[in-house]
PDB file of C-alpha atoms and ligand atoms in Angstrom:
ATOM      1  CA  UNK A 250      -0.825  29.683   7.596  1.00  0.00           C
ATOM      2  CA  UNK A 251       1.149  27.499   5.222  1.00  0.00           C
ATOM      3  CA  UNK A 252      -1.069  24.408   4.975  1.00  0.00           C
ATOM      4  CA  UNK A 253       1.290  22.644   2.538  1.00  0.00           C
ATOM      5  CA  UNK A 254       4.263  23.072   4.852  1.00  0.00           C
ATOM      6  CA  UNK A 255       2.306  21.581   7.773  1.00  0.00           C
ATOM      7  CA  UNK A 256       1.130  18.694   5.549  1.00  0.00           C
ATOM      8  CA  UNK A 257       4.746  18.073   4.604  1.00  0.00           C
ATOM      9  CA  UNK A 258       5.806  17.942   8.263  1.00  0.00           C
ATOM     10  CA  UNK A 259       3.214  15.241   9.039  1.00  0.00           C
ATOM     11  CA  UNK A 260       3.839  13.316   5.842  1.00  0.00           C
ATOM     12  CA  UNK A 261       7.595  13.276   6.471  1.00  0.00           C
ATOM     13  CA  UNK A 262       6.999  12.167  10.066  1.00  0.00           C
ATOM     14  CA  UNK A 263       4.985   9.194   8.736  1.00  0.00           C
ATOM     15  CA  UNK A 264       7.526   8.371   6.023  1.00  0.00           C
ATOM     16  CA  UNK A 265      10.500   8.473   8.367  1.00  0.00           C
ATOM     17  CA  UNK A 266       8.738   7.086  11.488  1.00  0.00           C
ATOM     18  CA  UNK A 267       9.853  10.128  13.474  1.00  0.00           C
ATOM     19  CA  UNK A 268       7.400  11.823  15.834  1.00  0.00           C
ATOM     20  CA  UNK A 269       6.911  15.598  15.660  1.00  0.00           C
ATOM     21  CA  UNK A 270       5.522  18.162  18.130  1.00  0.00           C
ATOM     22  CA  UNK A 271       1.793  18.907  17.939  1.00  0.00           C
ATOM     23  CA  UNK A 272       1.108  21.431  15.186  1.00  0.00           C
ATOM     24  CA  UNK A 273      -1.353  23.369  17.357  1.00  0.00           C
ATOM     25  CA  UNK A 274       1.423  24.289  19.815  1.00  0.00           C
ATOM     26  CA  UNK A 275       2.726  26.809  17.285  1.00  0.00           C
ATOM     27  CA  UNK A 276      -0.166  27.279  14.868  1.00  0.00           C
ATOM     28  CA  UNK A 277      -3.722  28.428  15.311  1.00  0.00           C
ATOM     29  CA  UNK A 278      -5.477  25.690  13.357  1.00  0.00           C
ATOM     30  CA  UNK A 279      -9.254  25.520  12.890  1.00  0.00           C
ATOM     31  CA  UNK A 280     -11.036  22.269  12.078  1.00  0.00           C
ATOM     32  CA  UNK A 281     -11.361  23.496   8.498  1.00  0.00           C
ATOM     33  CA  UNK A 282      -7.603  24.153   8.296  1.00  0.00           C
ATOM     34  CA  UNK A 283      -6.992  20.704   9.755  1.00  0.00           C
ATOM     35  CA  UNK A 284      -8.972  18.946   7.003  1.00  0.00           C
ATOM     36  CA  UNK A 285      -7.163  21.068   4.432  1.00  0.00           C
ATOM     37  CA  UNK A 286      -3.811  19.893   5.847  1.00  0.00           C
ATOM     38  CA  UNK A 287      -5.094  16.291   5.863  1.00  0.00           C
ATOM     39  CA  UNK A 288      -6.116  16.573   2.191  1.00  0.00           C
ATOM     40  CA  UNK A 289      -2.715  17.996   1.260  1.00  0.00           C
ATOM     41  CA  UNK A 290      -0.916  15.191   3.081  1.00  0.00           C
ATOM     42  CA  UNK A 291      -3.054  12.622   1.209  1.00  0.00           C
ATOM     43  CA  UNK A 292      -2.264  14.428  -2.052  1.00  0.00           C
ATOM     44  CA  UNK A 293       1.446  13.866  -1.358  1.00  0.00           C
ATOM     45  CA  UNK A 294       0.790  10.132  -0.889  1.00  0.00           C
ATOM     46  CA  UNK A 295      -1.193   9.984  -4.150  1.00  0.00           C
ATOM     47  CA  UNK A 296       1.629  11.784  -5.950  1.00  0.00           C
ATOM     48  CA  UNK A 297       4.012   9.082  -4.696  1.00  0.00           C
ATOM     49  CA  UNK A 298       1.764   6.436  -6.256  1.00  0.00           C
ATOM     50  CA  UNK A 299      -0.451   5.395  -3.355  1.00  0.00           C
ATOM     51  CA  UNK A 300      -4.103   4.661  -4.182  1.00  0.00           C
ATOM     52  CA  UNK A 301      -7.123   5.560  -2.093  1.00  0.00           C
ATOM     53  CA  UNK A 302      -8.856   2.423  -0.825  1.00  0.00           C
ATOM     54  CA  UNK A 303     -11.395   3.842   1.590  1.00  0.00           C
ATOM     55  CA  UNK A 304     -12.201   6.042   4.533  1.00  0.00           C
ATOM     56  CA  UNK A 305     -12.210   5.709   8.294  1.00  0.00           C
ATOM     57  CA  UNK A 306     -14.136   7.265  11.100  1.00  0.00           C
ATOM     58  CA  UNK A 307     -12.615   8.070  14.454  1.00  0.00           C
ATOM     59  CA  UNK A 308     -14.036   8.638  17.918  1.00  0.00           C
ATOM     60  CA  UNK A 309     -17.322   6.882  17.251  1.00  0.00           C
ATOM     61  CA  UNK A 310     -17.197   5.239  20.693  1.00  0.00           C
ATOM     62  CA  UNK A 311     -16.981   6.663  24.221  1.00  0.00           C
ATOM     63  CA  UNK A 312     -14.078   4.301  24.970  1.00  0.00           C
ATOM     64  CA  UNK A 313     -11.977   5.971  22.273  1.00  0.00           C
ATOM     65  CA  UNK A 314     -13.043   9.525  23.090  1.00  0.00           C
ATOM     66  CA  UNK A 315     -12.175   9.029  26.733  1.00  0.00           C
ATOM     67  CA  UNK A 316      -8.858   7.317  25.990  1.00  0.00           C
ATOM     68  CA  UNK A 317      -7.716  10.153  23.720  1.00  0.00           C
ATOM     69  CA  UNK A 318      -9.460  13.088  25.466  1.00  0.00           C
ATOM     70  CA  UNK A 319     -11.339  14.373  22.409  1.00  0.00           C
ATOM     71  CA  UNK A 320     -15.053  14.571  21.799  1.00  0.00           C
ATOM     72  CA  UNK A 321     -16.003  14.776  18.166  1.00  0.00           C
ATOM     73  CA  UNK A 322     -16.375  12.488  15.220  1.00  0.00           C
ATOM     74  CA  UNK A 323     -13.497  12.729  12.751  1.00  0.00           C
ATOM     75  CA  UNK A 324     -12.735  11.093   9.417  1.00  0.00           C
ATOM     76  CA  UNK A 325      -9.676  10.306   7.376  1.00  0.00           C
ATOM     77  CA  UNK A 326      -8.501   8.474   4.283  1.00  0.00           C
ATOM     78  CA  UNK A 327      -7.093   4.966   3.784  1.00  0.00           C
ATOM     79  CA  UNK A 328      -4.557   4.126   1.064  1.00  0.00           C
ATOM     80  CA  UNK A 329      -3.300   0.827  -0.357  1.00  0.00           C
ATOM     81  CA  UNK A 330       0.026   1.280   1.416  1.00  0.00           C
ATOM     82  CA  UNK A 331      -1.819   0.844   4.711  1.00  0.00           C
ATOM     83  CA  UNK A 332      -3.270  -2.568   3.781  1.00  0.00           C
ATOM     84  CA  UNK A 333      -1.839  -5.501   5.718  1.00  0.00           C
ATOM     85  CA  UNK A 334      -2.675  -9.083   4.741  1.00  0.00           C
ATOM     86  CA  UNK A 335      -4.338 -10.997   7.528  1.00  0.00           C
ATOM     87  CA  UNK A 336      -2.087 -13.623   9.142  1.00  0.00           C
ATOM     88  CA  UNK A 337       1.004 -11.754   7.956  1.00  0.00           C
ATOM     89  CA  UNK A 338       3.400  -9.756  10.137  1.00  0.00           C
ATOM     90  CA  UNK A 339       4.188  -6.080  10.236  1.00  0.00           C
ATOM     91  CA  UNK A 340       7.647  -4.657  10.777  1.00  0.00           C
ATOM     92  CA  UNK A 341       7.392  -2.396  13.816  1.00  0.00           C
ATOM     93  CA  UNK A 342      10.347  -0.324  12.549  1.00  0.00           C
ATOM     94  CA  UNK A 343       8.021   1.234   9.975  1.00  0.00           C
ATOM     95  CA  UNK A 344       5.937   2.798  12.745  1.00  0.00           C
ATOM     96  CA  UNK A 345       6.531   5.300  15.538  1.00  0.00           C
ATOM     97  CA  UNK A 346       4.467   3.926  18.445  1.00  0.00           C
ATOM     98  CA  UNK A 347       1.718   1.806  16.889  1.00  0.00           C
ATOM     99  CA  UNK A 348      -1.476   0.787  18.616  1.00  0.00           C
ATOM    100  CA  UNK A 349      -4.123  -1.726  17.513  1.00  0.00           C
ATOM    101  CA  UNK A 350      -7.892  -1.493  17.875  1.00  0.00           C
ATOM    102  CA  UNK A 351     -10.798  -3.713  16.820  1.00  0.00           C
ATOM    103  CA  UNK A 352     -13.241  -2.325  14.261  1.00  0.00           C
ATOM    104  CA  UNK A 353     -16.132  -3.134  11.974  1.00  0.00           C
ATOM    105  CA  UNK A 354     -15.295  -2.599   8.294  1.00  0.00           C
ATOM    106  CA  UNK A 355     -17.849  -2.217   5.472  1.00  0.00           C
ATOM    107  CA  UNK A 356     -17.221  -2.999   1.792  1.00  0.00           C
ATOM    108  CA  UNK A 357     -18.823  -0.699  -0.795  1.00  0.00           C
ATOM    109  CA  UNK A 358     -20.218  -2.440  -3.913  1.00  0.00           C
ATOM    110  CA  UNK A 359     -21.717   0.599  -5.652  1.00  0.00           C
ATOM    111  CA  UNK A 360     -20.328   4.135  -5.610  1.00  0.00           C
ATOM    112  CA  UNK A 361     -22.072   6.126  -2.889  1.00  0.00           C
ATOM    113  CA  UNK A 362     -23.093   9.542  -4.190  1.00  0.00           C
ATOM    114  CA  UNK A 363     -25.639  10.527  -1.554  1.00  0.00           C
ATOM    115  CA  UNK A 364     -26.048  10.483   2.195  1.00  0.00           C
ATOM    116  CA  UNK A 365     -27.432   7.129   3.337  1.00  0.00           C
ATOM    117  CA  UNK A 366     -29.825   7.122   6.267  1.00  0.00           C
ATOM    118  CA  UNK A 367     -31.338   3.638   6.540  1.00  0.00           C
ATOM    119  CA  UNK A 368     -30.073   0.064   6.383  1.00  0.00           C
ATOM    120  CA  UNK A 369     -32.573  -0.682   3.603  1.00  0.00           C
ATOM    121  CA  UNK A 370     -31.109   2.131   1.527  1.00  0.00           C
ATOM    122  CA  UNK A 371     -27.540   1.107   2.383  1.00  0.00           C
ATOM    123  CA  UNK A 372     -28.055  -2.504   1.213  1.00  0.00           C
ATOM    124  CA  UNK A 373     -27.924  -1.270  -2.383  1.00  0.00           C
ATOM    125  CA  UNK A 374     -24.400   0.087  -1.803  1.00  0.00           C
ATOM    126  CA  UNK A 375     -22.794  -2.227   0.734  1.00  0.00           C
ATOM    127  CA  UNK A 376     -21.608  -5.745  -0.160  1.00  0.00           C
ATOM    128  CA  UNK A 377     -20.912  -6.850   3.376  1.00  0.00           C
ATOM    129  CA  UNK A 378     -18.927  -6.262   6.525  1.00  0.00           C
ATOM    130  CA  UNK A 379     -16.355  -7.872   8.711  1.00  0.00           C
ATOM    131  CA  UNK A 380     -14.087  -7.589  11.724  1.00  0.00           C
ATOM    132  CA  UNK A 381     -10.929  -5.589  11.121  1.00  0.00           C
ATOM    133  CA  UNK A 382      -7.972  -4.312  13.103  1.00  0.00           C
ATOM    134  CA  UNK A 383      -6.855  -0.759  12.649  1.00  0.00           C
ATOM    135  CA  UNK A 384      -3.253   0.177  13.403  1.00  0.00           C
ATOM    136  CA  UNK A 385      -3.076   3.781  14.476  1.00  0.00           C
ATOM    137  CA  UNK A 386       0.250   5.546  14.816  1.00  0.00           C
ATOM    138  CA  UNK A 387      -0.028   9.199  15.710  1.00  0.00           C
ATOM    139  CA  UNK A 388       2.741  11.231  14.166  1.00  0.00           C
ATOM    140  CA  UNK A 389       2.778  13.354  17.342  1.00  0.00           C
ATOM    141  CA  UNK A 390       5.144  12.860  20.240  1.00  0.00           C
ATOM    142  CA  UNK A 391       3.716  10.750  23.077  1.00  0.00           C
ATOM    143  CA  UNK A 392       0.565  10.061  21.008  1.00  0.00           C
ATOM    144  CA  UNK A 393      -0.849  13.358  22.344  1.00  0.00           C
ATOM    145  CA  UNK A 394      -2.964  15.712  20.254  1.00  0.00           C
ATOM    146  CA  UNK A 395      -5.920  18.080  20.042  1.00  0.00           C
ATOM    147  CA  UNK A 396      -8.865  17.387  17.761  1.00  0.00           C
ATOM    148  CA  UNK A 397      -7.377  19.683  15.075  1.00  0.00           C
ATOM    149  CA  UNK A 398      -3.966  17.997  15.384  1.00  0.00           C
ATOM    150  CA  UNK A 399      -5.360  14.512  14.886  1.00  0.00           C
ATOM    151  CA  UNK A 400      -7.550  15.546  11.940  1.00  0.00           C
ATOM    152  CA  UNK A 401      -4.522  17.110  10.225  1.00  0.00           C
ATOM    153  CA  UNK A 402      -2.635  13.863  10.899  1.00  0.00           C
ATOM    154  CA  UNK A 403      -5.218  11.876   8.882  1.00  0.00           C
ATOM    155  CA  UNK A 404      -6.703  10.583  12.137  1.00  0.00           C
ATOM    156  CA  UNK A 405      -3.549   8.602  13.029  1.00  0.00           C
ATOM    157  CA  UNK A 406      -4.227   6.150  10.145  1.00  0.00           C
ATOM    158  CA  UNK A 407      -1.348   3.745   9.638  1.00  0.00           C
ATOM    159  CA  UNK A 408      -2.661   0.268   8.826  1.00  0.00           C
ATOM    160  CA  UNK A 409      -5.648  -2.004   8.453  1.00  0.00           C
ATOM    161  CA  UNK A 410      -6.061  -5.763   8.562  1.00  0.00           C
ATOM    162  CA  UNK A 411      -9.385  -6.949   7.189  1.00  0.00           C
ATOM    163  CA  UNK A 412     -11.143 -10.230   8.004  1.00  0.00           C
ATOM    164  CA  UNK A 413     -13.192 -12.416   5.621  1.00  0.00           C
ATOM    165  CA  UNK A 414     -16.376 -10.692   4.394  1.00  0.00           C
ATOM    166  CA  UNK A 415     -19.824 -11.538   5.701  1.00  0.00           C
ATOM    167  CA  UNK A 416     -22.931 -10.874   3.616  1.00  0.00           C
ATOM    168  CA  UNK A 417     -25.508  -8.501   5.107  1.00  0.00           C
ATOM    169  CA  UNK A 418     -27.530 -10.938   7.184  1.00  0.00           C
ATOM    170  CA  UNK A 419     -26.678 -10.505  10.786  1.00  0.00           C
ATOM    171  CA  UNK A 420     -27.697  -7.423  12.624  1.00  0.00           C
ATOM    172  CA  UNK A 421     -24.645  -5.442  13.701  1.00  0.00           C
ATOM    173  CA  UNK A 422     -26.086  -4.340  17.018  1.00  0.00           C
ATOM    174  CA  UNK A 423     -24.969  -5.734  20.348  1.00  0.00           C
ATOM    175  CA  UNK A 424     -22.174  -8.055  19.212  1.00  0.00           C
ATOM    176  CA  UNK A 425     -19.280  -8.832  21.518  1.00  0.00           C
ATOM    177  CA  UNK A 426     -15.931  -7.381  20.411  1.00  0.00           C
ATOM    178  CA  UNK A 427     -12.606  -8.646  21.762  1.00  0.00           C
ATOM    179  CA  UNK A 428      -8.965  -7.847  21.214  1.00  0.00           C
ATOM    180  CA  UNK A 429      -6.403 -10.459  22.191  1.00  0.00           C
ATOM    181  CA  UNK A 430      -2.638 -10.259  22.476  1.00  0.00           C
ATOM    182  CA  UNK A 431      -0.899 -13.661  22.399  1.00  0.00           C
ATOM    183  CA  UNK A 432      -4.172 -15.396  23.192  1.00  0.00           C
ATOM    184  CA  UNK A 433      -4.938 -13.191  26.161  1.00  0.00           C
ATOM    185  CA  UNK A 434      -7.944 -10.898  26.163  1.00  0.00           C
ATOM    186  CA  UNK A 435      -6.787  -7.280  26.567  1.00  0.00           C
ATOM    187  CA  UNK A 436      -9.899  -5.363  25.474  1.00  0.00           C
ATOM    188  CA  UNK A 437     -13.551  -6.234  25.444  1.00  0.00           C
ATOM    189  CA  UNK A 438     -16.414  -4.179  24.073  1.00  0.00           C
ATOM    190  CA  UNK A 439     -19.603  -4.279  22.102  1.00  0.00           C
ATOM    191  CA  UNK A 440     -20.589  -3.089  18.640  1.00  0.00           C
ATOM    192  CA  UNK A 441     -23.381  -1.031  20.222  1.00  0.00           C
ATOM    193  CA  UNK A 442     -20.608   1.187  21.630  1.00  0.00           C
ATOM    194  CA  UNK A 443     -20.122   2.429  18.049  1.00  0.00           C
ATOM    195  CA  UNK A 444     -22.745   5.190  17.884  1.00  0.00           C
ATOM    196  CA  UNK A 445     -25.387   2.718  19.104  1.00  0.00           C
ATOM    197  CA  UNK A 446     -24.914   0.572  15.981  1.00  0.00           C
ATOM    198  CA  UNK A 447     -22.030   0.464  13.441  1.00  0.00           C
ATOM    199  CA  UNK A 448     -24.541   1.234  10.675  1.00  0.00           C
ATOM    200  CA  UNK A 449     -24.795   4.725  12.188  1.00  0.00           C
ATOM    201  CA  UNK A 450     -21.045   5.138  11.594  1.00  0.00           C
ATOM    202  CA  UNK A 451     -21.600   4.175   7.970  1.00  0.00           C
ATOM    203  CA  UNK A 452     -24.391   6.747   7.669  1.00  0.00           C
ATOM    204  CA  UNK A 453     -22.114   9.395   9.224  1.00  0.00           C
ATOM    205  CA  UNK A 454     -19.318   8.463   6.823  1.00  0.00           C
ATOM    206  CA  UNK A 455     -21.645   9.090   3.876  1.00  0.00           C
ATOM    207  CA  UNK A 456     -22.814  12.381   5.402  1.00  0.00           C
ATOM    208  CA  UNK A 457     -19.233  13.615   5.929  1.00  0.00           C
ATOM    209  CA  UNK A 458     -18.101  12.544   2.463  1.00  0.00           C
ATOM    210  CA  UNK A 459     -21.059  14.238   0.753  1.00  0.00           C
ATOM    211  CA  UNK A 460     -20.525  17.431   2.812  1.00  0.00           C
ATOM    212  CA  UNK A 461     -16.919  17.451   1.542  1.00  0.00           C
ATOM    213  CA  UNK A 462     -18.184  16.998  -2.026  1.00  0.00           C
ATOM    214  CA  UNK A 463     -16.689  13.513  -2.322  1.00  0.00           C
ATOM    215  CA  UNK A 464     -18.166  10.226  -3.483  1.00  0.00           C
ATOM    216  CA  UNK A 465     -17.257   6.926  -1.848  1.00  0.00           C
ATOM    217  CA  UNK A 466     -16.119   4.718  -4.707  1.00  0.00           C
ATOM    218  CA  UNK A 467     -17.258   1.127  -5.197  1.00  0.00           C
ATOM    219  CA  UNK A 468     -14.730  -1.311  -3.674  1.00  0.00           C
ATOM    220  CA  UNK A 469     -13.904   1.192  -0.899  1.00  0.00           C
ATOM    221  CA  UNK A 470     -13.509   0.086   2.686  1.00  0.00           C
ATOM    222  CA  UNK A 471     -15.279   2.084   5.374  1.00  0.00           C
ATOM    223  CA  UNK A 472     -13.889   1.630   8.868  1.00  0.00           C
ATOM    224  CA  UNK A 473     -16.531   2.392  11.493  1.00  0.00           C
ATOM    225  CA  UNK A 474     -14.203   3.327  14.380  1.00  0.00           C
ATOM    226  CA  UNK A 475     -13.003   1.313  17.349  1.00  0.00           C
ATOM    227  CA  UNK A 476     -15.393  -0.159  19.894  1.00  0.00           C
ATOM    228  CA  UNK A 477     -12.702  -0.321  22.596  1.00  0.00           C
ATOM    229  CA  UNK A 478      -9.568   1.550  23.599  1.00  0.00           C
ATOM    230  CA  UNK A 479      -6.463   0.897  21.505  1.00  0.00           C
ATOM    231  CA  UNK A 480      -3.431  -1.017  22.829  1.00  0.00           C
ATOM    232  CA  UNK A 481       0.262  -0.481  22.134  1.00  0.00           C
ATOM    233  CA  UNK A 482       1.759  -3.387  20.185  1.00  0.00           C
ATOM    234  CA  UNK A 483       5.264  -4.845  20.551  1.00  0.00           C
ATOM    235  CA  UNK A 484       7.579  -7.102  18.567  1.00  0.00           C
ATOM    236  CA  UNK A 485       6.883 -10.812  19.051  1.00  0.00           C
ATOM    237  CA  UNK A 486       3.180 -10.327  19.684  1.00  0.00           C
ATOM    238  CA  UNK A 487       0.262 -11.861  17.819  1.00  0.00           C
ATOM    239  CA  UNK A 488      -2.771  -9.549  17.747  1.00  0.00           C
ATOM    240  CA  UNK A 489      -6.268 -10.892  17.172  1.00  0.00           C
ATOM    241  CA  UNK A 490      -9.661  -9.199  17.003  1.00  0.00           C
ATOM    242  CA  UNK A 491     -12.986 -11.026  17.084  1.00  0.00           C
ATOM    243  CA  UNK A 492     -16.546  -9.893  16.699  1.00  0.00           C
ATOM    244  CA  UNK A 493     -19.350 -12.271  17.594  1.00  0.00           C
ATOM    245  CA  UNK A 494     -20.988 -13.673  14.428  1.00  0.00           C
ATOM    246  CA  UNK A 495     -18.606 -11.735  12.134  1.00  0.00           C
ATOM    247  CA  UNK A 496     -15.448 -13.776  12.693  1.00  0.00           C
ATOM    248  CA  UNK A 497     -11.866 -13.029  13.592  1.00  0.00           C
ATOM    249  CA  UNK A 498      -8.718 -11.578  12.106  1.00  0.00           C
ATOM    250  CA  UNK A 499      -5.106 -11.527  13.233  1.00  0.00           C
ATOM    251  CA  UNK A 500      -1.578 -10.399  12.435  1.00  0.00           C
ATOM    252  CA  UNK A 501       1.860 -10.608  13.966  1.00  0.00           C
ATOM    253  CA  UNK A 502       4.358  -7.974  15.025  1.00  0.00           C
ATOM    254  CA  UNK A 503       8.033  -8.419  14.162  1.00  0.00           C
ATOM    255  CA  UNK A 504      11.101  -6.283  14.412  1.00  0.00           C
ATOM    256  CA  UNK A 505      13.172  -6.314  11.249  1.00  0.00           C
ATOM    257  CA  UNK A 506      16.002  -4.005  10.277  1.00  0.00           C
TER     258      UNK A 506
HETATM  259  C1  OOG B 796      -7.254   8.783  16.460  1.00  0.00           C
HETATM  260  C2  OOG B 796      -7.997   7.817  15.601  1.00  0.00           C
HETATM  261  C3  OOG B 796      -9.296   7.357  16.223  1.00  0.00           C
HETATM  262  C4  OOG B 796     -10.972   5.426  16.159  1.00  0.00           C
HETATM  263  O1  OOG B 796     -11.236   4.299  15.720  1.00  0.00           O
HETATM  264  O2  OOG B 796     -11.661   5.969  17.018  1.00  0.00           O
HETATM  265  C5  OOG B 796      -9.766   6.110  15.601  1.00  0.00           C
HETATM  266  C6  OOG B 796      -6.412   8.110  17.535  1.00  0.00           C
HETATM  267  O3  OOG B 796      -6.964   7.534  18.456  1.00  0.00           O
HETATM  268  O4  OOG B 796      -5.183   8.226  17.449  1.00  0.00           O
HETATM  269  O5  OOG B 796      -9.203   5.572  14.672  1.00  0.00           O
HETATM  270 MG1   MG B 797      -9.788   3.493  14.434  1.00  0.00          MG
END
């Protein structure tokens, strides 16, 4: 299998906002191959000048697994090109069929070079957390994929909007999560839907990174995965996510040429 060629197909799909058929329709791709393709697609971004800013987990909640029909934790990379200022607007033309989902995001204050297993341990490495919105935009037609497809596609990563940071004070368990479109609630969930507690997603992120032989650099963002299903977004809409005690964050959707 030509991993670089497959990485190029997905990278070009993202760059040109043109969906492509699922890679697994024509290729026998293992999970290991899929991460190799993901790494090669990230390498192309780095070569174009993008900088790594963090990592994301996917399918950490039942709501997401059921919505997308897959059943395993996945992880991908975030680059500076994906960062969207809160209260700004995105141009929908830069995406294929974007969806938004509410997430918890952690901020790393000290490079993580080992698997973290307890909150006490994690406090040395994490500066704080907040509510964030992830924009996912599968490069596959109709947003349909297998687990291997979505891993190769860097877990549909396309954008992130991060709220104001909170210090580590509040417990992250059992906090109400909502996603609103134009002031109307469209999704409601709870942080406990994220592996029982978003801290568990952070621990898993450190486990996966260490298993891949990678450190998580200080100043990285770690996205814990959505607590609810994702919703398609359209021009003219204002999208807002809130998490009880953590705050809120929003952005607008515009259509520009
Ligand atoms: C894959 C990405 C999953 C999450 O938060 O669970 C994800 C997708 O749904 O397209 O980001
Ligand atoms: Mg997500």
